[in-house]
Amino acid sequence: MAALQRRTFFKLGLAGAALSLFRPAKAGEILSDYSSVETGETVFSPIVISTWNHGIAANAGAWEVLQNGGKSIDAVEKGVMVTESDLTNRSVGIGGMPDRDGHVTLDACIMDEKSRCGSVAFLEGIAHPISVARAVMDTTLHVMIVGAGAKKFALDRGFETIKTPIPEVKAEWKKWRKEHKDEYTKPEINHENHDTIGMLAMDKFGNISGACTTSGWAYKMHGRVGDSPIIGAGLFVDNEIGGAVATGLGEAIIRIAGSHTVVELMRQGFTPQEACKMAVDRILSKHTDLTNLQCCFLAIDKKGNVGSYSVYNGFNYALKTAKAEKMVDAEFNRSW
Ligand code: ASP
């Protein structure tokens, strides 16, 4: 071991040597790698993963922090801010789709390696809900602030505000309202328009943090809050074990405390891949009608092993390491 400590060594996981830009990966492949430097200190190779195609740009934002030796908590905040800033994104941030009454209400949460966490829900007109969640974590004794209180908190702290819905989204909503006059109390499940960004990063210290931000389900009932800002549902990190994020039908994810369940299954020794699958299986076991019930989990353990699983096909996630940048299709239980 002493000899090993005297020289830098680099150990790649199973697939590490073969990684290349945008090569399609197999869900659940092992990506952990680390180097041990002369001091004997272990330095981890950073990794960031995030949900859906918008994860590629978000990961690039996070990578700027990670590659400069920054902390995972700063990386995940910066990463998902990229998605929140994209006004063409209809499922995250102020470009997101409104609820049935035409209000864009945003949910976000963040959690670091010390299990510190912050969350905002039902927040309107603030460009970066994730940073408000971070401010809740960093500057208050609370975990979660919602609605008008969250808005006041954000404005008091100088956060940027913007009028929502933005004109393009308002036009879409008006059209929808005309076509769905009679369904006010029966929100449809719009499975095409609810792609939350959930991100998990491990920094060079081996510390894991996560962030999750969304405008939630398009045309949800006014006041509805999904899983995304709920610690344990849309996001959970336990730095001894790993982290998990969720996307999909928030109500089903909340019912099984989804992300917490995934992390607890990893604590019991299951791989991230197995844990994500078991959480999806549990959701399946609690529902008889699976129509449009899409739920997806993405997880990472302390060695940098990644797993993902969804009810239906179509879920993918973005992965970035020093050697790879790619989209990965998740495994799934059934086809649409
Ligand atoms: N989980 C989010 C929600 O229920 C939406 C999504 O990620 O698909 O609000």
PDB file of N, CA and C and ligand atoms in Angstrom, residues 52 107 191 193-197 214-217 220 224-229 246-251 253 294, ligand 1:
ATOM      1  N   TRP A  52     -33.163  13.743 -18.020  1.00  0.00           N
ATOM      2  CA  TRP A  52     -33.643  14.191 -19.342  1.00  0.00           C
ATOM      3  C   TRP A  52     -32.558  14.879 -20.175  1.00  0.00           C
ATOM      4  N   ASP A 107     -41.379  24.724  -8.026  1.00  0.00           N
ATOM      5  CA  ASP A 107     -40.973  23.908  -6.872  1.00  0.00           C
ATOM      6  C   ASP A 107     -39.485  23.563  -7.016  1.00  0.00           C
ATOM      7  N   HIS A 191     -48.461  13.683 -19.643  1.00  0.00           N
ATOM      8  CA  HIS A 191     -47.156  13.054 -19.405  1.00  0.00           C
ATOM      9  C   HIS A 191     -46.067  13.540 -20.345  1.00  0.00           C
ATOM     10  N   ASN A 193     -45.371  16.746 -20.702  1.00  0.00           N
ATOM     11  CA  ASN A 193     -44.907  18.082 -20.357  1.00  0.00           C
ATOM     12  C   ASN A 193     -44.633  18.281 -18.869  1.00  0.00           C
ATOM     13  N   HIS A 194     -43.717  17.515 -18.357  1.00  0.00           N
ATOM     14  CA  HIS A 194     -43.452  17.671 -16.923  1.00  0.00           C
ATOM     15  C   HIS A 194     -42.032  17.215 -16.595  1.00  0.00           C
ATOM     16  N   ASP A 195     -41.093  17.550 -17.444  1.00  0.00           N
ATOM     17  CA  ASP A 195     -39.755  16.996 -17.257  1.00  0.00           C
ATOM     18  C   ASP A 195     -38.897  17.806 -16.289  1.00  0.00           C
ATOM     19  N   THR A 196     -39.016  17.473 -15.056  1.00  0.00           N
ATOM     20  CA  THR A 196     -38.216  18.064 -13.980  1.00  0.00           C
ATOM     21  C   THR A 196     -36.729  17.820 -14.204  1.00  0.00           C
ATOM     22  N   ILE A 197     -35.882  18.780 -13.777  1.00  0.00           N
ATOM     23  CA  ILE A 197     -34.466  18.414 -13.717  1.00  0.00           C
ATOM     24  C   ILE A 197     -34.100  18.067 -12.275  1.00  0.00           C
ATOM     25  N   THR A 214     -38.487  22.406 -10.861  1.00  0.00           N
ATOM     26  CA  THR A 214     -39.528  22.105 -11.839  1.00  0.00           C
ATOM     27  C   THR A 214     -40.637  23.154 -11.819  1.00  0.00           C
ATOM     28  N   SER A 215     -41.368  23.218 -12.928  1.00  0.00           N
ATOM     29  CA  SER A 215     -42.636  23.963 -12.898  1.00  0.00           C
ATOM     30  C   SER A 215     -43.786  22.973 -12.669  1.00  0.00           C
ATOM     31  N   GLY A 216     -43.456  21.711 -12.516  1.00  0.00           N
ATOM     32  CA  GLY A 216     -44.458  20.691 -12.177  1.00  0.00           C
ATOM     33  C   GLY A 216     -45.330  20.337 -13.369  1.00  0.00           C
ATOM     34  N   TRP A 217     -46.430  19.683 -13.091  1.00  0.00           N
ATOM     35  CA  TRP A 217     -47.320  19.239 -14.148  1.00  0.00           C
ATOM     36  C   TRP A 217     -47.981  20.413 -14.833  1.00  0.00           C
ATOM     37  N   LYS A 220     -51.760  21.653 -13.833  1.00  0.00           N
ATOM     38  CA  LYS A 220     -52.115  21.095 -12.516  1.00  0.00           C
ATOM     39  C   LYS A 220     -53.142  22.006 -11.844  1.00  0.00           C
ATOM     40  N   ARG A 224     -51.358  22.967  -6.286  1.00  0.00           N
ATOM     41  CA  ARG A 224     -50.786  21.618  -6.262  1.00  0.00           C
ATOM     42  C   ARG A 224     -49.258  21.696  -6.139  1.00  0.00           C
ATOM     43  N   VAL A 225     -48.705  20.882  -5.267  1.00  0.00           N
ATOM     44  CA  VAL A 225     -47.250  20.756  -5.140  1.00  0.00           C
ATOM     45  C   VAL A 225     -46.910  19.291  -5.381  1.00  0.00           C
ATOM     46  N   GLY A 226     -45.898  19.053  -6.188  1.00  0.00           N
ATOM     47  CA  GLY A 226     -45.509  17.676  -6.493  1.00  0.00           C
ATOM     48  C   GLY A 226     -44.419  17.171  -5.570  1.00  0.00           C
ATOM     49  N   ASP A 227     -43.724  16.165  -6.051  1.00  0.00           N
ATOM     50  CA  ASP A 227     -42.653  15.554  -5.254  1.00  0.00           C
ATOM     51  C   ASP A 227     -41.361  16.372  -5.260  1.00  0.00           C
ATOM     52  N   SER A 228     -41.185  17.185  -6.313  1.00  0.00           N
ATOM     53  CA  SER A 228     -39.868  17.768  -6.570  1.00  0.00           C
ATOM     54  C   SER A 228     -39.281  18.617  -5.439  1.00  0.00           C
ATOM     55  N   PRO A 229     -40.093  19.389  -4.682  1.00  0.00           N
ATOM     56  CA  PRO A 229     -39.491  20.174  -3.601  1.00  0.00           C
ATOM     57  C   PRO A 229     -39.493  19.423  -2.271  1.00  0.00           C
ATOM     58  N   ALA A 246     -35.936  12.000  -8.474  1.00  0.00           N
ATOM     59  CA  ALA A 246     -37.082  11.405  -9.162  1.00  0.00           C
ATOM     60  C   ALA A 246     -37.663  12.390 -10.152  1.00  0.00           C
ATOM     61  N   THR A 247     -38.331  11.857 -11.153  1.00  0.00           N
ATOM     62  CA  THR A 247     -39.127  12.665 -12.061  1.00  0.00           C
ATOM     63  C   THR A 247     -40.303  11.803 -12.493  1.00  0.00           C
ATOM     64  N   GLY A 248     -41.380  12.474 -12.891  1.00  0.00           N
ATOM     65  CA  GLY A 248     -42.577  11.725 -13.241  1.00  0.00           C
ATOM     66  C   GLY A 248     -43.744  12.161 -12.372  1.00  0.00           C
ATOM     67  N   LEU A 249     -44.730  11.310 -12.266  1.00  0.00           N
ATOM     68  CA  LEU A 249     -45.952  11.671 -11.543  1.00  0.00           C
ATOM     69  C   LEU A 249     -45.669  11.809 -10.041  1.00  0.00           C
ATOM     70  N   GLY A 250     -45.582  13.067  -9.613  1.00  0.00           N
ATOM     71  CA  GLY A 250     -45.155  13.373  -8.250  1.00  0.00           C
ATOM     72  C   GLY A 250     -45.995  12.704  -7.180  1.00  0.00           C
ATOM     73  N   GLU A 251     -47.302  12.597  -7.425  1.00  0.00           N
ATOM     74  CA  GLU A 251     -48.187  12.028  -6.411  1.00  0.00           C
ATOM     75  C   GLU A 251     -47.777  10.583  -6.105  1.00  0.00           C
ATOM     76  N   ILE A 253     -44.814   9.299  -6.572  1.00  0.00           N
ATOM     77  CA  ILE A 253     -43.464   9.297  -5.978  1.00  0.00           C
ATOM     78  C   ILE A 253     -43.536   9.660  -4.495  1.00  0.00           C
ATOM     79  N   GLN A 294     -46.104   7.506 -15.303  1.00  0.00           N
ATOM     80  CA  GLN A 294     -44.668   7.419 -15.511  1.00  0.00           C
ATOM     81  C   GLN A 294     -43.951   7.939 -14.271  1.00  0.00           C
TER      82      GLN A 294
HETATM   83  N1  ASP B   1     -42.314  15.204 -10.615  1.00  0.00           N
HETATM   84  C1  ASP B   1     -42.824  16.440 -11.152  1.00  0.00           C
HETATM   85  C2  ASP B   1     -44.116  16.769 -10.502  1.00  0.00           C
HETATM   86  O1  ASP B   1     -44.872  15.871 -10.202  1.00  0.00           O
HETATM   87  C3  ASP B   1     -43.000  16.418 -12.592  1.00  0.00           C
HETATM   88  C4  ASP B   1     -42.015  15.576 -13.364  1.00  0.00           C
HETATM   89  O2  ASP B   1     -40.881  15.453 -13.025  1.00  0.00           O
HETATM   90  O3  ASP B   1     -42.366  14.929 -14.330  1.00  0.00           O
HETATM   91  O4  ASP B   1     -44.401  17.933 -10.366  1.00  0.00           O
END
